[in-house]
Tab-separated table of C-alpha atoms and ligand atoms in Angstrom:
chain	number	residue	atom	x	y	z
A	24	UNK	CA	-118.343	-65.734	22.988
A	25	UNK	CA	-118.110	-65.745	19.216
A	26	UNK	CA	-117.231	-68.686	17.002
A	27	UNK	CA	-116.604	-68.164	13.324
A	28	UNK	CA	-117.909	-71.296	11.686
A	29	UNK	CA	-118.117	-70.741	7.956
A	30	UNK	CA	-115.302	-70.115	5.535
A	31	UNK	CA	-116.816	-68.379	2.536
A	32	UNK	CA	-113.649	-68.387	0.404
A	33	UNK	CA	-113.453	-72.208	0.291
A	34	UNK	CA	-117.195	-72.640	-0.179
A	35	UNK	CA	-118.364	-74.845	-3.055
A	36	UNK	CA	-122.149	-74.300	-3.296
A	37	UNK	CA	-124.379	-77.376	-3.454
A	38	UNK	CA	-127.685	-75.626	-4.238
A	39	UNK	CA	-128.950	-73.318	-7.007
A	40	UNK	CA	-129.442	-70.494	-4.546
A	41	UNK	CA	-125.912	-71.048	-3.237
A	42	UNK	CA	-124.443	-70.817	-6.740
A	43	UNK	CA	-126.440	-67.639	-7.503
A	44	UNK	CA	-125.195	-66.036	-4.282
A	45	UNK	CA	-121.575	-67.095	-4.851
A	46	UNK	CA	-121.709	-65.830	-8.470
A	47	UNK	CA	-123.116	-62.492	-7.313
A	48	UNK	CA	-126.459	-62.956	-9.106
A	49	UNK	CA	-128.262	-62.491	-5.806
A	50	UNK	CA	-126.729	-59.777	-3.668
A	51	UNK	CA	-129.281	-59.117	-0.937
A	52	UNK	CA	-130.967	-61.314	1.645
A	53	UNK	CA	-134.226	-59.386	1.085
A	54	UNK	CA	-134.302	-60.808	-2.445
A	55	UNK	CA	-134.081	-64.357	-1.058
A	56	UNK	CA	-137.123	-63.802	1.174
A	57	UNK	CA	-139.116	-61.842	-1.403
A	58	UNK	CA	-138.703	-64.700	-3.880
A	59	UNK	CA	-139.585	-67.221	-1.172
A	60	UNK	CA	-136.338	-69.152	-1.703
A	61	UNK	CA	-135.265	-71.758	0.839
A	62	UNK	CA	-131.821	-71.346	2.408
A	63	UNK	CA	-130.049	-74.720	2.729
A	64	UNK	CA	-126.432	-73.569	3.083
A	65	UNK	CA	-125.134	-71.457	5.953
A	66	UNK	CA	-122.602	-69.711	3.666
A	67	UNK	CA	-125.489	-68.024	1.808
A	68	UNK	CA	-126.292	-66.161	5.011
A	69	UNK	CA	-122.616	-65.378	5.747
A	70	UNK	CA	-122.230	-63.920	2.250
A	71	UNK	CA	-125.411	-61.820	2.275
A	72	UNK	CA	-125.179	-60.750	5.938
A	73	UNK	CA	-121.442	-60.147	6.473
A	74	UNK	CA	-122.062	-58.346	9.792
A	75	UNK	CA	-123.685	-61.395	11.349
A	76	UNK	CA	-122.949	-61.905	15.048
A	77	UNK	CA	-123.179	-65.153	16.952
A	78	UNK	CA	-124.151	-65.899	20.574
A	79	UNK	CA	-124.391	-69.186	22.452
A	80	UNK	CA	-127.769	-69.216	24.225
A	81	UNK	CA	-127.540	-72.525	26.054
A	82	UNK	CA	-125.486	-75.720	26.356
A	83	UNK	CA	-126.938	-78.889	27.928
A	84	UNK	CA	-125.649	-82.350	28.577
A	85	UNK	CA	-128.141	-84.882	27.206
A	86	UNK	CA	-128.212	-88.624	27.812
A	87	UNK	CA	-129.091	-90.855	24.905
A	88	UNK	CA	-129.826	-94.564	24.896
A	89	UNK	CA	-127.908	-96.426	22.224
A	90	UNK	CA	-127.299	-100.136	21.522
A	91	UNK	CA	-124.013	-99.807	23.375
A	92	UNK	CA	-125.669	-98.299	26.450
A	93	UNK	CA	-126.049	-94.737	27.627
A	94	UNK	CA	-124.204	-92.060	25.766
A	95	UNK	CA	-123.669	-88.443	26.818
A	96	UNK	CA	-123.838	-85.712	24.252
A	97	UNK	CA	-123.943	-81.961	24.361
A	98	UNK	CA	-126.783	-79.939	22.890
A	99	UNK	CA	-126.224	-76.274	22.111
A	100	UNK	CA	-128.605	-73.500	21.068
A	101	UNK	CA	-126.984	-70.716	19.091
A	102	UNK	CA	-128.485	-67.408	17.901
A	103	UNK	CA	-127.201	-65.283	15.026
A	104	UNK	CA	-128.291	-61.819	13.952
A	105	UNK	CA	-127.144	-58.639	12.235
A	106	UNK	CA	-128.753	-56.330	14.869
A	107	UNK	CA	-130.730	-54.863	11.987
A	108	UNK	CA	-133.817	-56.958	11.310
A	109	UNK	CA	-132.454	-60.483	10.759
A	110	UNK	CA	-132.322	-63.260	13.369
A	111	UNK	CA	-131.667	-66.997	13.354
A	112	UNK	CA	-131.799	-69.669	16.048
A	113	UNK	CA	-130.571	-73.247	15.779
A	114	UNK	CA	-129.550	-76.303	17.788
A	115	UNK	CA	-126.685	-78.738	17.406
A	116	UNK	CA	-125.768	-82.008	19.136
A	117	UNK	CA	-122.310	-83.550	19.406
A	118	UNK	CA	-120.052	-85.410	21.829
A	119	UNK	CA	-117.899	-82.280	22.216
A	120	UNK	CA	-119.224	-78.867	23.279
A	121	UNK	CA	-117.327	-77.071	20.547
A	122	UNK	CA	-118.810	-79.254	17.793
A	123	UNK	CA	-122.326	-78.919	19.228
A	124	UNK	CA	-121.931	-75.118	19.108
A	125	UNK	CA	-120.630	-75.243	15.537
A	126	UNK	CA	-123.584	-77.367	14.417
A	127	UNK	CA	-125.959	-75.005	16.222
A	128	UNK	CA	-124.336	-72.011	14.528
A	129	UNK	CA	-124.807	-73.561	11.076
A	130	UNK	CA	-128.450	-74.421	11.883
A	131	UNK	CA	-129.038	-70.868	13.163
A	132	UNK	CA	-127.835	-69.424	9.836
A	133	UNK	CA	-130.074	-71.742	7.826
A	134	UNK	CA	-133.009	-70.661	10.030
A	135	UNK	CA	-132.431	-66.908	9.537
A	136	UNK	CA	-135.657	-64.890	9.196
A	137	UNK	CA	-136.532	-61.237	8.693
A	138	UNK	CA	-138.069	-59.451	11.688
A	139	UNK	CA	-140.527	-56.644	11.169
A	140	UNK	CA	-139.712	-53.755	13.469
A	141	UNK	CA	-141.560	-50.563	14.203
A	142	UNK	CA	-142.896	-48.310	16.920
A	143	UNK	CA	-146.017	-50.081	18.132
A	144	UNK	CA	-146.103	-48.179	21.398
A	145	UNK	CA	-149.009	-45.750	21.795
A	146	UNK	CA	-147.002	-43.923	24.481
A	147	UNK	CA	-144.208	-43.246	22.012
A	148	UNK	CA	-145.456	-42.831	18.448
A	149	UNK	CA	-142.033	-41.804	17.116
A	150	UNK	CA	-142.486	-43.987	14.035
A	151	UNK	CA	-138.939	-45.355	14.171
A	152	UNK	CA	-137.901	-49.010	14.077
A	153	UNK	CA	-136.851	-49.414	17.711
A	154	UNK	CA	-139.467	-51.948	18.843
A	155	UNK	CA	-142.007	-54.369	17.381
A	156	UNK	CA	-144.857	-52.834	15.314
A	157	UNK	CA	-147.552	-54.595	17.386
A	158	UNK	CA	-147.855	-57.173	20.140
A	159	UNK	CA	-146.667	-60.551	18.905
A	160	UNK	CA	-147.007	-64.030	20.425
A	161	UNK	CA	-144.791	-67.100	20.023
A	162	UNK	CA	-144.973	-70.665	21.302
A	163	UNK	CA	-142.682	-73.624	21.813
A	164	UNK	CA	-143.003	-76.764	23.937
A	165	UNK	CA	-145.621	-75.418	26.350
A	166	UNK	CA	-144.044	-71.970	26.655
A	167	UNK	CA	-145.908	-68.932	25.356
A	168	UNK	CA	-144.111	-65.618	24.986
A	169	UNK	CA	-145.641	-62.197	24.323
A	170	UNK	CA	-143.488	-59.381	22.979
A	171	UNK	CA	-145.151	-56.061	23.810
A	172	UNK	CA	-144.058	-52.826	22.080
A	173	UNK	CA	-142.387	-50.318	24.402
A	174	UNK	CA	-141.571	-46.603	24.198
A	175	UNK	CA	-138.112	-45.390	23.199
A	176	UNK	CA	-135.634	-45.524	26.055
A	177	UNK	CA	-137.439	-48.335	27.870
A	178	UNK	CA	-134.798	-50.914	26.982
A	179	UNK	CA	-135.444	-54.652	26.964
A	180	UNK	CA	-137.506	-55.756	29.949
A	181	UNK	CA	-136.633	-59.440	29.641
A	182	UNK	CA	-134.362	-62.229	30.873
A	183	UNK	CA	-130.727	-62.147	29.751
A	184	UNK	CA	-131.100	-64.861	27.086
A	185	UNK	CA	-134.158	-63.127	25.643
A	186	UNK	CA	-132.255	-59.822	25.615
A	187	UNK	CA	-129.463	-61.489	23.659
A	188	UNK	CA	-131.912	-62.669	20.982
A	189	UNK	CA	-133.782	-59.338	20.764
A	190	UNK	CA	-130.462	-57.453	20.572
A	191	UNK	CA	-129.303	-59.624	17.684
A	192	UNK	CA	-132.612	-58.925	15.917
A	193	UNK	CA	-132.174	-55.153	16.355
A	194	UNK	CA	-135.057	-54.587	18.775
A	195	UNK	CA	-134.214	-52.077	21.503
A	196	UNK	CA	-137.369	-51.429	23.526
A	197	UNK	CA	-140.043	-53.942	24.561
A	198	UNK	CA	-141.608	-55.927	27.376
A	199	UNK	CA	-141.616	-59.724	27.425
A	200	UNK	CA	-144.294	-61.714	29.198
A	201	UNK	CA	-144.194	-65.477	29.379
A	202	UNK	CA	-146.588	-68.251	30.394
A	203	UNK	CA	-146.276	-71.989	30.739
A	204	UNK	CA	-144.956	-74.595	33.097
A	205	UNK	CA	-141.811	-75.755	31.342
A	206	UNK	CA	-139.714	-72.615	31.054
A	207	UNK	CA	-136.548	-74.382	29.969
A	208	UNK	CA	-134.047	-72.161	28.202
A	209	UNK	CA	-134.259	-73.822	24.739
A	210	UNK	CA	-138.090	-73.771	24.658
A	211	UNK	CA	-138.095	-70.185	25.867
A	212	UNK	CA	-135.583	-69.107	23.218
A	213	UNK	CA	-137.585	-70.846	20.475
A	214	UNK	CA	-140.810	-69.216	21.706
A	215	UNK	CA	-139.135	-65.771	21.423
A	216	UNK	CA	-137.899	-66.701	17.944
A	217	UNK	CA	-141.433	-67.826	16.978
A	218	UNK	CA	-142.856	-64.500	18.205
A	219	UNK	CA	-140.311	-62.616	16.063
A	220	UNK	CA	-141.220	-64.822	13.077
A	221	UNK	CA	-144.871	-63.892	13.623
A	222	UNK	CA	-144.145	-60.191	13.045
A	223	UNK	CA	-144.250	-61.059	9.342
A	224	UNK	CA	-147.165	-63.508	9.513
A	225	UNK	CA	-149.650	-60.909	10.650
A	226	UNK	CA	-151.088	-58.519	8.081
A	227	UNK	CA	-151.900	-55.148	9.603
A	228	UNK	CA	-154.121	-52.350	8.231
A	229	UNK	CA	-150.975	-50.316	7.430
A	230	UNK	CA	-150.019	-53.006	4.860
A	231	UNK	CA	-153.208	-52.446	2.863
A	232	UNK	CA	-152.244	-48.948	1.806
A	233	UNK	CA	-148.722	-49.910	0.648
B	318	ZN	ZN1	-141.342	-45.029	19.134
């Protein structure tokens, strides 16, 4: 299911980065991350990653206590990615499912990160960007996820939601191992996202020679 949330043509930027992107002074998302600039508008991501795809990972009904009593709202987790090294994950809450998904989709864009890919599998050694470059670990709410590099042709050995996220990131072959007692879908998805984020936190010996 795909929801198009942002309309770039009617966008009036509210941030400096937004204005630079709209005016064509910044034309690549790599530039944004190299300069360490913070994305605060979803349209920045829509402009710089026009091939972005969107997937709903989970929708929950949540009960909230308010002054007027108990109120039901929907909470949605949405993932976005260009299937080529960029992934975002976000959550949104609203009284209607559709609005919760839209809010989640905007949050996912604002949370977009680069994913370092590679061939970290000793069995493979092809040197192409089909997997992760090394084993990476992510955590969220008591869930720990390990992404283990796999050889070409292995596919994604993971649950369907995890596959959706890895697909959007552009990772084709890997194993996923998970630990923890509370394997709820949102925590699990965020742990996978954290592991993907960690592909850029770790400095490997191959970076020293660059
Ligand atoms: Zn390989």
